[in-house]
PDB file of C-alpha atoms in Angstrom:
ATOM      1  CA  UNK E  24       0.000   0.000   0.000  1.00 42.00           C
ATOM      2  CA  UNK E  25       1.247   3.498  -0.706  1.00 42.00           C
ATOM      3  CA  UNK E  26       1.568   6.283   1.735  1.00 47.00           C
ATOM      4  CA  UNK E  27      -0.498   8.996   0.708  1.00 54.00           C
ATOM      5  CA  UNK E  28       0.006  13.084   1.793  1.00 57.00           C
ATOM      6  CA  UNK E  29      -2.589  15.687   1.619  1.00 64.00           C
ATOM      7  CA  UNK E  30      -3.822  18.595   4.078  1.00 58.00           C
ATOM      8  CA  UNK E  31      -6.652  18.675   6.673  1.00 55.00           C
ATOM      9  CA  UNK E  32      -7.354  21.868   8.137  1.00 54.00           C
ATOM     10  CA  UNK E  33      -4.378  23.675   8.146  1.00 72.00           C
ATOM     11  CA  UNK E  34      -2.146  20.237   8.880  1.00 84.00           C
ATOM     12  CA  UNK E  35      -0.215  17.587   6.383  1.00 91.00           C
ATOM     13  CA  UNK E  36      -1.587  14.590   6.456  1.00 93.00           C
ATOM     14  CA  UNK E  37       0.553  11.482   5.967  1.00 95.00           C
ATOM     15  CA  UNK E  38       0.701   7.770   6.934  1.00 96.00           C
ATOM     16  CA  UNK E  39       3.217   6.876   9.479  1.00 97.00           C
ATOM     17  CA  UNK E  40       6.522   5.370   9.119  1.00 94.00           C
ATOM     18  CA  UNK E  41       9.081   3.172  11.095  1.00 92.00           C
ATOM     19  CA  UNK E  42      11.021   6.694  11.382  1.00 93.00           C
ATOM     20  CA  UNK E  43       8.035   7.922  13.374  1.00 94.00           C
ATOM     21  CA  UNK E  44       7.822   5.348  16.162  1.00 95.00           C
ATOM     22  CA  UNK E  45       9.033   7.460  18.734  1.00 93.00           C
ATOM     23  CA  UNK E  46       6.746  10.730  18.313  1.00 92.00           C
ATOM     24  CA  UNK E  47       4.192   7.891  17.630  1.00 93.00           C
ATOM     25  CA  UNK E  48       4.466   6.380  20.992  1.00 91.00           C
ATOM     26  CA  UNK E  49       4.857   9.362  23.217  1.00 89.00           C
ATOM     27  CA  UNK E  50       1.246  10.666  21.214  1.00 90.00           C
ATOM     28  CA  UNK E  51      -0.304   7.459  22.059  1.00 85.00           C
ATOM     29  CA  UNK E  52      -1.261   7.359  25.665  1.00 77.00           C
ATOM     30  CA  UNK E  53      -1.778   3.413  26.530  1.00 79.00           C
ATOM     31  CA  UNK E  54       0.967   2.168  28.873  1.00 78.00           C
ATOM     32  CA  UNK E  55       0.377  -1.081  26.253  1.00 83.00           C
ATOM     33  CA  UNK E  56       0.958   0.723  23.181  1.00 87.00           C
ATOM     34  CA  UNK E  57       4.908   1.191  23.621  1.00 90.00           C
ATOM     35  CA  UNK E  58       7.589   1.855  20.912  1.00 92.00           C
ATOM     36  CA  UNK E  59       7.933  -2.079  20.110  1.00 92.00           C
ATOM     37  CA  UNK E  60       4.086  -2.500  19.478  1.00 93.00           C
ATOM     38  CA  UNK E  61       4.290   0.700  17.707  1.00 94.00           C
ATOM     39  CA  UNK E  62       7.132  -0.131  15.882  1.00 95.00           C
ATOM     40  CA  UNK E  63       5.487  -3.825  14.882  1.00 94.00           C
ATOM     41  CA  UNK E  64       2.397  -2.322  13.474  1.00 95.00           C
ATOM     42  CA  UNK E  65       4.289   0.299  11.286  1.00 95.00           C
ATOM     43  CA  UNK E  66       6.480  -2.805  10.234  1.00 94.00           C
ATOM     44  CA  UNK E  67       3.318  -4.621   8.910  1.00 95.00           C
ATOM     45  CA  UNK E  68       1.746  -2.212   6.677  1.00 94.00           C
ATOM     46  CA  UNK E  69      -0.715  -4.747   5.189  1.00 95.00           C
ATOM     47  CA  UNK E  70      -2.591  -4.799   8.243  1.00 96.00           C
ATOM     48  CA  UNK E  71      -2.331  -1.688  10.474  1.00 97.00           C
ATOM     49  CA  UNK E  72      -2.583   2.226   9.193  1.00 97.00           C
ATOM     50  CA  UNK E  73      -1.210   5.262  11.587  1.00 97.00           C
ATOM     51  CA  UNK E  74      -2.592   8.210   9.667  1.00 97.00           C
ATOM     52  CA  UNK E  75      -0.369  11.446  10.772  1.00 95.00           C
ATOM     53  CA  UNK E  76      -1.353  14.920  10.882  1.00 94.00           C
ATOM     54  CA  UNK E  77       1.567  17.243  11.004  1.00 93.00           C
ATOM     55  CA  UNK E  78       1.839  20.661  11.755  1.00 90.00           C
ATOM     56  CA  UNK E  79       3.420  22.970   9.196  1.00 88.00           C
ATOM     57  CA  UNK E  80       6.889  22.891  11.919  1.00 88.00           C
ATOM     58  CA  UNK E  81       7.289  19.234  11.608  1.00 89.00           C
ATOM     59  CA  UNK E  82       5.373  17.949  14.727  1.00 90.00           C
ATOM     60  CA  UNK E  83       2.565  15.548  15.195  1.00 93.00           C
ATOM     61  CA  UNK E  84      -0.195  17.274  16.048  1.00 93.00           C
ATOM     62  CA  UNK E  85      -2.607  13.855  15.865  1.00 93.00           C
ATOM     63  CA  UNK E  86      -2.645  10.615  14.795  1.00 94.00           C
ATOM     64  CA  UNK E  87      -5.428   7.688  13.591  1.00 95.00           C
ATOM     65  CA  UNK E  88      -4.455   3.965  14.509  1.00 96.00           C
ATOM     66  CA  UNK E  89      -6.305   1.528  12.398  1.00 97.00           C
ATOM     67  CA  UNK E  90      -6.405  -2.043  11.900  1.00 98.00           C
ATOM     68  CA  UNK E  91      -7.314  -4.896   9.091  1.00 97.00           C
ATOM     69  CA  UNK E  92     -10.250  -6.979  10.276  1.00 97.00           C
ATOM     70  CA  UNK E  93     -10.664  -8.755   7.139  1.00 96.00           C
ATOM     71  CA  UNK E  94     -11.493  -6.702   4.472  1.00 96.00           C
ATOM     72  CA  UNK E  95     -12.415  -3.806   6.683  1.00 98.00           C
ATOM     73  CA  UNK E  96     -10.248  -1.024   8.536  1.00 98.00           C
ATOM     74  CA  UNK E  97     -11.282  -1.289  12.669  1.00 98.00           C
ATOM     75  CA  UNK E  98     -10.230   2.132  13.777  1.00 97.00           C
ATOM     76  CA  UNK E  99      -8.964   2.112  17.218  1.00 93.00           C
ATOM     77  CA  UNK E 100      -8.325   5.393  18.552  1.00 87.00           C
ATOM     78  CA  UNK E 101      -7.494   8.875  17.739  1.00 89.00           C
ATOM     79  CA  UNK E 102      -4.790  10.514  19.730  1.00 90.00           C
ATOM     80  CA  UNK E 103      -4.663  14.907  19.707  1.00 91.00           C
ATOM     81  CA  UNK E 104      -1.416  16.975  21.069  1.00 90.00           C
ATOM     82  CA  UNK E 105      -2.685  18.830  23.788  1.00 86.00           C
ATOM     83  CA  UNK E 106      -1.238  21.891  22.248  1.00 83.00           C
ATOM     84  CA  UNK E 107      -3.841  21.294  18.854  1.00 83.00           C
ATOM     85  CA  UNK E 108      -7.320  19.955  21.075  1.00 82.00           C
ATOM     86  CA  UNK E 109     -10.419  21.465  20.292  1.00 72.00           C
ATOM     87  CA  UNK E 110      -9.162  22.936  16.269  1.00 64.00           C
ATOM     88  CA  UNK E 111     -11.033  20.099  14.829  1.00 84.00           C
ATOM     89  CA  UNK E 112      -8.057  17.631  14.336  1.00 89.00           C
ATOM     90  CA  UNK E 113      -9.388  14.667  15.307  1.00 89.00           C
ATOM     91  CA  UNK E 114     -12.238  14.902  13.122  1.00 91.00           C
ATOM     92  CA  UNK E 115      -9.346  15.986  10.405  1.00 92.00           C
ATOM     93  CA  UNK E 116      -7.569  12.978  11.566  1.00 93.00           C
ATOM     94  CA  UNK E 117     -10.358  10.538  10.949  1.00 94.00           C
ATOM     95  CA  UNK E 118     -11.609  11.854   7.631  1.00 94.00           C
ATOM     96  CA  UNK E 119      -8.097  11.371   6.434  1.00 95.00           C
ATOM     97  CA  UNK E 120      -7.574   7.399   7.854  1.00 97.00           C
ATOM     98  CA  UNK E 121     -10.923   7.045   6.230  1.00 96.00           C
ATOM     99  CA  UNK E 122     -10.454   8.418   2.787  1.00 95.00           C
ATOM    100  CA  UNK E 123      -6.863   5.977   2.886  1.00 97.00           C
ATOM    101  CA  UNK E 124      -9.061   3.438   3.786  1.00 97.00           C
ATOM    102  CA  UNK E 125     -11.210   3.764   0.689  1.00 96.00           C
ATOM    103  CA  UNK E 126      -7.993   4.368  -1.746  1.00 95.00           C
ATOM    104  CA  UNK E 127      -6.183   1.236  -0.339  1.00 96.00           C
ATOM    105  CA  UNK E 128      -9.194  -0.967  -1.431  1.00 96.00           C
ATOM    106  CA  UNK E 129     -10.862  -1.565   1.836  1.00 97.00           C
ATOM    107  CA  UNK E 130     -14.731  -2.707   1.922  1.00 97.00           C
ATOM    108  CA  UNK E 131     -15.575   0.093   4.972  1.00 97.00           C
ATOM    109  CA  UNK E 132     -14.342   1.043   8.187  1.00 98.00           C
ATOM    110  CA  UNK E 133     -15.655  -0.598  11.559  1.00 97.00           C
ATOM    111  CA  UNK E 134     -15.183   0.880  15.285  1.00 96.00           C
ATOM    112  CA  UNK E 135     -16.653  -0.188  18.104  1.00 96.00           C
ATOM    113  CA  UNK E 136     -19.012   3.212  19.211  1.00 94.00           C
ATOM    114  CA  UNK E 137     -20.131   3.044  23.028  1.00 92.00           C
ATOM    115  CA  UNK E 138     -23.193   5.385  22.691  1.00 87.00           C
ATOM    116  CA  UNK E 139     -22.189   7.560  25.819  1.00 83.00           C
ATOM    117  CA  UNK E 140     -19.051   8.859  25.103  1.00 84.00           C
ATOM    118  CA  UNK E 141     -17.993  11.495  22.636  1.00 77.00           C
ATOM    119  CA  UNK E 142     -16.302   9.059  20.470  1.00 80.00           C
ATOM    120  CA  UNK E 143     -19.721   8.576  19.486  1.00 88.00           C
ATOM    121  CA  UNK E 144     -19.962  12.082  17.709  1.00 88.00           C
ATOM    122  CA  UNK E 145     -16.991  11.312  15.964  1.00 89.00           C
ATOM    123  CA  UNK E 146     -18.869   8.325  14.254  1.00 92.00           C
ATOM    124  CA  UNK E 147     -22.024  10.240  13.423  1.00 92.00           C
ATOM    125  CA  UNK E 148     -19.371  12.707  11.598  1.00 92.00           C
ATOM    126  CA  UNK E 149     -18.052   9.889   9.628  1.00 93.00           C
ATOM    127  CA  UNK E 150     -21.297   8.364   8.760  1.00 93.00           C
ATOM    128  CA  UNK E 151     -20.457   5.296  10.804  1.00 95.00           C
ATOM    129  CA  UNK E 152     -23.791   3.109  11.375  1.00 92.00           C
ATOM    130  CA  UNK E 153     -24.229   1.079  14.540  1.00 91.00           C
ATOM    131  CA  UNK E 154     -25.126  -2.427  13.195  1.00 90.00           C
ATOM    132  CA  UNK E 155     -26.472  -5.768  15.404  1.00 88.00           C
ATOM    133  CA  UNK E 156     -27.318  -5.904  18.905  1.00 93.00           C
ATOM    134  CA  UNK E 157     -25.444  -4.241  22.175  1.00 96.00           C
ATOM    135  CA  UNK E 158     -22.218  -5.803  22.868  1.00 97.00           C
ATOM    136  CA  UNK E 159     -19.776  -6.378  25.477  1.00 97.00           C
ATOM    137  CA  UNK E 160     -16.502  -7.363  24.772  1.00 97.00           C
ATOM    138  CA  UNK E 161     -14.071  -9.615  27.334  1.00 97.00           C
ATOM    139  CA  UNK E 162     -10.681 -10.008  27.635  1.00 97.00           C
ATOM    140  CA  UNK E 163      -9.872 -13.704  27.876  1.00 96.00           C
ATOM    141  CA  UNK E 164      -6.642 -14.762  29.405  1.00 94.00           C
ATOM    142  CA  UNK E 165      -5.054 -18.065  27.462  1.00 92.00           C
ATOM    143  CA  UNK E 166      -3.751 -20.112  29.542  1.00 81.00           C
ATOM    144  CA  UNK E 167      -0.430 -20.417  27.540  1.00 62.00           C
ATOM    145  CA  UNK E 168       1.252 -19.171  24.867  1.00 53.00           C
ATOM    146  CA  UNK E 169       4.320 -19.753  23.033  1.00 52.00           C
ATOM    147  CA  UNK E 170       5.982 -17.068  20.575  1.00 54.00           C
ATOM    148  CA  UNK E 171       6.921 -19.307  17.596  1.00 49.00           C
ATOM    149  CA  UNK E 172       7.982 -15.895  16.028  1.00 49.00           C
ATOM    150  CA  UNK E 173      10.243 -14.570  18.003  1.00 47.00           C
ATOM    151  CA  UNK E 174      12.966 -12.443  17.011  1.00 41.00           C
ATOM    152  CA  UNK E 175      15.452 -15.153  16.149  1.00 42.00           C
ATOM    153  CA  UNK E 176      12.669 -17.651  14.350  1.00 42.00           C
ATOM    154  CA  UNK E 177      13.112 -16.561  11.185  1.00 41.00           C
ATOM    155  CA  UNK E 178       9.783 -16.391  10.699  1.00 44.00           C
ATOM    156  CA  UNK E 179       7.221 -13.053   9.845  1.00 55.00           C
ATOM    157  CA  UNK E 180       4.951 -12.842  13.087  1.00 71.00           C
ATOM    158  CA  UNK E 181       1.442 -13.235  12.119  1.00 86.00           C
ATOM    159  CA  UNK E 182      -1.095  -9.957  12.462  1.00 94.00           C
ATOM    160  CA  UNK E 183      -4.247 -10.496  11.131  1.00 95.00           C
ATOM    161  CA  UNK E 184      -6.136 -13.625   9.563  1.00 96.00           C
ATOM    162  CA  UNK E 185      -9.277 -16.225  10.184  1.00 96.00           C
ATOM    163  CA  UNK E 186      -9.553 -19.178  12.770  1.00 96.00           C
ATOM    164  CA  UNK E 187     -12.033 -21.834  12.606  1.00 96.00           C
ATOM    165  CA  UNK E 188     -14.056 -22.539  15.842  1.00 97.00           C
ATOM    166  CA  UNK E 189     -14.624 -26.666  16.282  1.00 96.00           C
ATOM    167  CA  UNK E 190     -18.478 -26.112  17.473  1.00 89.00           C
ATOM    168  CA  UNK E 191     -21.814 -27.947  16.048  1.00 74.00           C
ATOM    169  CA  UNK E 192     -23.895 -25.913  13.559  1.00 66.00           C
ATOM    170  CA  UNK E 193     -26.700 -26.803  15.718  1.00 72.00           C
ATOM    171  CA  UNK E 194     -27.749 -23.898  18.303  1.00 79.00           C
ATOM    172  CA  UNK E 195     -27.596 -20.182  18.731  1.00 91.00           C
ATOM    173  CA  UNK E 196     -24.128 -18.701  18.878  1.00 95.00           C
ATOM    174  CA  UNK E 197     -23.693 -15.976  21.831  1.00 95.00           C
ATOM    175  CA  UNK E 198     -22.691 -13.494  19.078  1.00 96.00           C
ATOM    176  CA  UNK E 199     -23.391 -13.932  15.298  1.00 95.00           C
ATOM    177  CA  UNK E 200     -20.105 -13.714  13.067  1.00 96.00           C
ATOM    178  CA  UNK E 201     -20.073  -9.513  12.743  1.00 96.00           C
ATOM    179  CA  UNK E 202     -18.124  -9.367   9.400  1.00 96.00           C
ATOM    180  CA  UNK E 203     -19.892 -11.221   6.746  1.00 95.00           C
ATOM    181  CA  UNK E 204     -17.057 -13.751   6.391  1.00 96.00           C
ATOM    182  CA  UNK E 205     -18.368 -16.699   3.781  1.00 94.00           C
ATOM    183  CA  UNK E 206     -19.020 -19.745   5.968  1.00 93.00           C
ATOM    184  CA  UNK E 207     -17.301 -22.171   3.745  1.00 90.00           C
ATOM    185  CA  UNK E 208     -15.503 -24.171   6.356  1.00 89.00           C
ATOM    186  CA  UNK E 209     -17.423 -27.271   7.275  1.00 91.00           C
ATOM    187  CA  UNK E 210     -15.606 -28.275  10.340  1.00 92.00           C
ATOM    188  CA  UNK E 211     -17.108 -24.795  12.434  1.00 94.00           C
ATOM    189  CA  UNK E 212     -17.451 -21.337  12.721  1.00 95.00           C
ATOM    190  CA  UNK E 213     -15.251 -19.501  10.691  1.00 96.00           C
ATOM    191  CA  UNK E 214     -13.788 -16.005  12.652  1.00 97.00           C
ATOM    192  CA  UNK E 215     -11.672 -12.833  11.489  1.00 97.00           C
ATOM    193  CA  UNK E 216      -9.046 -12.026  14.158  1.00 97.00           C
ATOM    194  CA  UNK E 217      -6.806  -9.109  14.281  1.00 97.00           C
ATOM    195  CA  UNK E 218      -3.454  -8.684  16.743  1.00 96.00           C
ATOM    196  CA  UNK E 219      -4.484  -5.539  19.028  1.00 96.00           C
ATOM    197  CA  UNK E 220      -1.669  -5.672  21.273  1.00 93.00           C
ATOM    198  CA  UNK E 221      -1.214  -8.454  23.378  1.00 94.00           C
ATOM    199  CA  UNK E 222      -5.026 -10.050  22.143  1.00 96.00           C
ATOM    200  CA  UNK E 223      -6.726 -11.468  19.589  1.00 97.00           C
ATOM    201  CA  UNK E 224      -9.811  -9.686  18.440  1.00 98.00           C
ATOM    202  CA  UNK E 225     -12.331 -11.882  17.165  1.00 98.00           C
ATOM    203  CA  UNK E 226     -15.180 -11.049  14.660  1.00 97.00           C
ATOM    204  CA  UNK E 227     -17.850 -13.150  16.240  1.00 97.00           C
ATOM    205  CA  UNK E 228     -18.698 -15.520  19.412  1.00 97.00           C
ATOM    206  CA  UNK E 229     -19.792 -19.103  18.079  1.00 96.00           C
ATOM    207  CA  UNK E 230     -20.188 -20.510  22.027  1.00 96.00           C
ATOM    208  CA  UNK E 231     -23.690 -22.105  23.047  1.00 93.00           C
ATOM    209  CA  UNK E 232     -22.851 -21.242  26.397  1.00 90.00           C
ATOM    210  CA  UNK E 233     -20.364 -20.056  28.521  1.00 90.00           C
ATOM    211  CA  UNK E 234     -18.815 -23.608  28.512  1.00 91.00           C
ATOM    212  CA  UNK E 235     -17.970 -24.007  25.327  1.00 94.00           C
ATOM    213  CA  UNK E 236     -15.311 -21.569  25.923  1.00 94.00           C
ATOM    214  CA  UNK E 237     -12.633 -24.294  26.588  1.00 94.00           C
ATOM    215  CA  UNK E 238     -13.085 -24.878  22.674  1.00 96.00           C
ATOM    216  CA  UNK E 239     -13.032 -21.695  21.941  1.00 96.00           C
ATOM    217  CA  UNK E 240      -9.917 -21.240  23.897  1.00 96.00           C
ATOM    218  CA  UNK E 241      -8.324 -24.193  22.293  1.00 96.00           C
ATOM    219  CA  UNK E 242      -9.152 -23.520  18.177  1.00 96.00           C
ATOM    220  CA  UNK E 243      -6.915 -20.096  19.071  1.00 96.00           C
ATOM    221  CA  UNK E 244      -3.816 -21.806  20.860  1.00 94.00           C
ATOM    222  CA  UNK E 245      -2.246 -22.193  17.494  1.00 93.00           C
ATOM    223  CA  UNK E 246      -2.836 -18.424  16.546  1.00 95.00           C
ATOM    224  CA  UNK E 247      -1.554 -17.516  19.886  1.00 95.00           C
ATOM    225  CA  UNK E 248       1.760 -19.401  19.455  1.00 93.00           C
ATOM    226  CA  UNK E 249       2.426 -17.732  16.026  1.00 92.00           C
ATOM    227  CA  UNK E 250       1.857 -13.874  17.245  1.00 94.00           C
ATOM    228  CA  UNK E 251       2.373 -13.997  20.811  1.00 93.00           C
ATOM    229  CA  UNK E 252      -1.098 -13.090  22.222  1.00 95.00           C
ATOM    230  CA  UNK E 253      -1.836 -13.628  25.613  1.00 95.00           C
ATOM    231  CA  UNK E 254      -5.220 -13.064  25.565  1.00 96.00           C
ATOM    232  CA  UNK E 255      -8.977 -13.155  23.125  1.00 97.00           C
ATOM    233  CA  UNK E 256     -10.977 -10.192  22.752  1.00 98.00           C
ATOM    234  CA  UNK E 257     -14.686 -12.101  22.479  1.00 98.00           C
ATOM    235  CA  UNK E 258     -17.919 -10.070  22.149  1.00 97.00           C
ATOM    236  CA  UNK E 259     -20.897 -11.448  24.232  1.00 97.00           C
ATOM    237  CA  UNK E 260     -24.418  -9.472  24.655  1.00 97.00           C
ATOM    238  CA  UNK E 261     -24.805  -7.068  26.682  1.00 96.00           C
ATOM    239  CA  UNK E 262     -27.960  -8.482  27.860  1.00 94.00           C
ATOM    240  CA  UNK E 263     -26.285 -12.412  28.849  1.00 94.00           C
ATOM    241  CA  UNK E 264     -25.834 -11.668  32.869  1.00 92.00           C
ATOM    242  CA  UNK E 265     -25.348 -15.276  33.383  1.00 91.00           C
ATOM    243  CA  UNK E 266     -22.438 -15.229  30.932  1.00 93.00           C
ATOM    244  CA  UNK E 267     -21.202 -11.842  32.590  1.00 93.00           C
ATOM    245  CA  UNK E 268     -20.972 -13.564  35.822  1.00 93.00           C
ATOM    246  CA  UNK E 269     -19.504 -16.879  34.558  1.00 93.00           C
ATOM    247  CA  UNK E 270     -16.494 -15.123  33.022  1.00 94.00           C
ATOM    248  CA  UNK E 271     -15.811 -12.444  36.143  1.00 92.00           C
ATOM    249  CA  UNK E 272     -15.518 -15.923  37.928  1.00 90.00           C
ATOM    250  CA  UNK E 273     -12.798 -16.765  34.819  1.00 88.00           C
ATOM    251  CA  UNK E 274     -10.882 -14.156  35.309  1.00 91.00           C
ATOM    252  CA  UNK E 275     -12.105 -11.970  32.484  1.00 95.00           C
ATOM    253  CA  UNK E 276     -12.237  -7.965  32.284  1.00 96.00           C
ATOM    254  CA  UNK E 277     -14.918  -6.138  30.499  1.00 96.00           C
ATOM    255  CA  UNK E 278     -13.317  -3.421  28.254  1.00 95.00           C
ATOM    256  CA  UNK E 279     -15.947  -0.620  28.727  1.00 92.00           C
ATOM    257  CA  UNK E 280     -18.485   0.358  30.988  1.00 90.00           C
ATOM    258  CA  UNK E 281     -21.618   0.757  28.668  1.00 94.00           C
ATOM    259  CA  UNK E 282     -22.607  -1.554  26.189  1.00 96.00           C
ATOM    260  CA  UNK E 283     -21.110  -0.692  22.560  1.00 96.00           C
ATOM    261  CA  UNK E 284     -22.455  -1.768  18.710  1.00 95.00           C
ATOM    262  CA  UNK E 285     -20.085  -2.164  16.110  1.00 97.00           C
ATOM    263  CA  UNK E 286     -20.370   0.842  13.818  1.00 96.00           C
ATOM    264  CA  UNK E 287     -20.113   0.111   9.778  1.00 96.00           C
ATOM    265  CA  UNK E 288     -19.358   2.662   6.878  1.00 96.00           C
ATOM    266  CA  UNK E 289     -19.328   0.337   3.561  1.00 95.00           C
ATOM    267  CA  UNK E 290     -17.975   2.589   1.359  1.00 96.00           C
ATOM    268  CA  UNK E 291     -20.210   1.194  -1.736  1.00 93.00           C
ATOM    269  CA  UNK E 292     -22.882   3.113   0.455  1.00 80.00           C
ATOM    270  CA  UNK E 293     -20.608   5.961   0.056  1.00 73.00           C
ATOM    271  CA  UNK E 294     -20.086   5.451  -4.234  1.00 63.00           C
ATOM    272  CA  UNK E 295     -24.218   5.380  -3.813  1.00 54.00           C
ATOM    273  CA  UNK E 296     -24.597   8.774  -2.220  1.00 50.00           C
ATOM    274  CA  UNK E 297     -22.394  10.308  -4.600  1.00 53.00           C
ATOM    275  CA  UNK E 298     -24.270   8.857  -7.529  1.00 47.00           C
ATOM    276  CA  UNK E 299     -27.431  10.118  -5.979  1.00 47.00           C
ATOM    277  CA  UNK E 300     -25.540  13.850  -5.914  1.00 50.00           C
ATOM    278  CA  UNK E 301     -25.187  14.302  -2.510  1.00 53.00           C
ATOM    279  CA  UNK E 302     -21.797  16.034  -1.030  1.00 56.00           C
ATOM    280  CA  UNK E 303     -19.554  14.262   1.468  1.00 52.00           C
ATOM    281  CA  UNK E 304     -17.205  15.913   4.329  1.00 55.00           C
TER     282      UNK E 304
END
């Protein structure tokens, strides 16, 4: 994929670049995100995005994370210098990882929009539409894990892909597969997964009940050997209070407060509004 330049308000607008890691990570304020995770997303272009926008001096004034989730971009966070808040850059900073997005030959963007925070606005402004029902999403320590790609395996550590879930057809998954991936395997439920991290973010939550997480668990060992996660992101809804309970008493962490949807733009909706004559931010 090409790196791309333009302006946005005022600012130059680039993608980020291994040379960047460092302004990159002080910007970005999770303690997780350091320089090396940084660094490894820049390194794997294919599947993660940092959109820049630069002030006219040189410095970062914001920056966009995103992240492949099979043929969509998850955005993940937008992160303003204190000394550019409230000038409209991190709406400049999103309309800019969105129009890559669309360039680079991605299907939409996704982002996970909890309805209560002011994130939210930020998805109305990019025409993001909250899709299915309300979600929460757990963090799910593994066990185990062994980093098959470590730095002297030879090997490229894997960042983004699909893993097939083991379960009968038979039943109602806790969460429906989110991304529209064709369910062509016949051996299970076929997921999207994305490194974010330290987890594995999974499109979907093919579990019957809260104890047919051991499978679950299991189908992703493999995955977690080869990138080094520690832990699954699984979505559950909001409404399953018995499942809520079961996995507090696993060890599990919710990772927000409120229930969230996951917000689409398809960007052939966006080719259809233009047809139709309609202007666009």
């Amino acid at each position: 994929m090409t790196t791309e330049t333009g302006r946005k308000a005022g600012l130059i607008t680039r993608r980020l670049r291994t040379g960047d890691v460092e302004v990159a990570s002080q910007l970005c304020p999770f303690p997780d995100v350091d320089a090396a995770v940084v660094e490894r997303e820049l390194e794997a272009a294919d599947d993660y995005c940092w959109m820049g926008l630069f002030a006219t001096d040189g410095t970062l004034a914001a920056v966009h994370r995103g992240m492949r989730w099979h043929r969509y971009l998850l955005l993940k966070g937008v992160f303003v210098d204190d000394g550019h808040c409230g000038a409209g850059t991190a709406l400049g900073a999103a309309f800019a990882i969105r129009d890559w997005a669309r360039q680079a030959g991605y299907s939409g963007i996704l982002a996970w929009v909890e309805r209560n925070r002011p994130e939210a606005q930020l998805a109305i402004r990019l025409r993001i539409r909250p899709v299915g029902p309300l979600l929460h999403r757990f963090l799910i320590p593994l066990s185990s894990t062994g980093d098959t790609a470590g730095p002297d395996s030879g090997m490229r550590r894997l960042t983004a892909g699909t893993v097939t879930v083991p379960l009968p057809g038979d039943g109602t998954p806790a969460v429906e597969e989110l991304l529209g991936i064709e369910q062509d395997d016949p051996v299970g439920t076929r997921l999207g997964w994305i490194l974010d991290r330290s987890r594995l973010v999974l499109s979907g939550n093919p579990c019957r009940s809260v104890g047919d997480l051991k499978v679950l668990l299991s189908a992703a060992e493999e995955t977690a050997a080869m990138t080094g996660a520690t832990a699954l992101e699984v979505p559950f809804e909001a409404a399953d209070l018995l499942a809520a309970l079961s996995l507090a008493k696993l060890g599990a962490k919710r990772l927000s407060r409120s229930p969230v949807n996951l917000g689409i733009l398809h960007f052939a909706d966006i080719e259809a509004v233009k047809h139709a004559g309609v202007e666009l931010p």
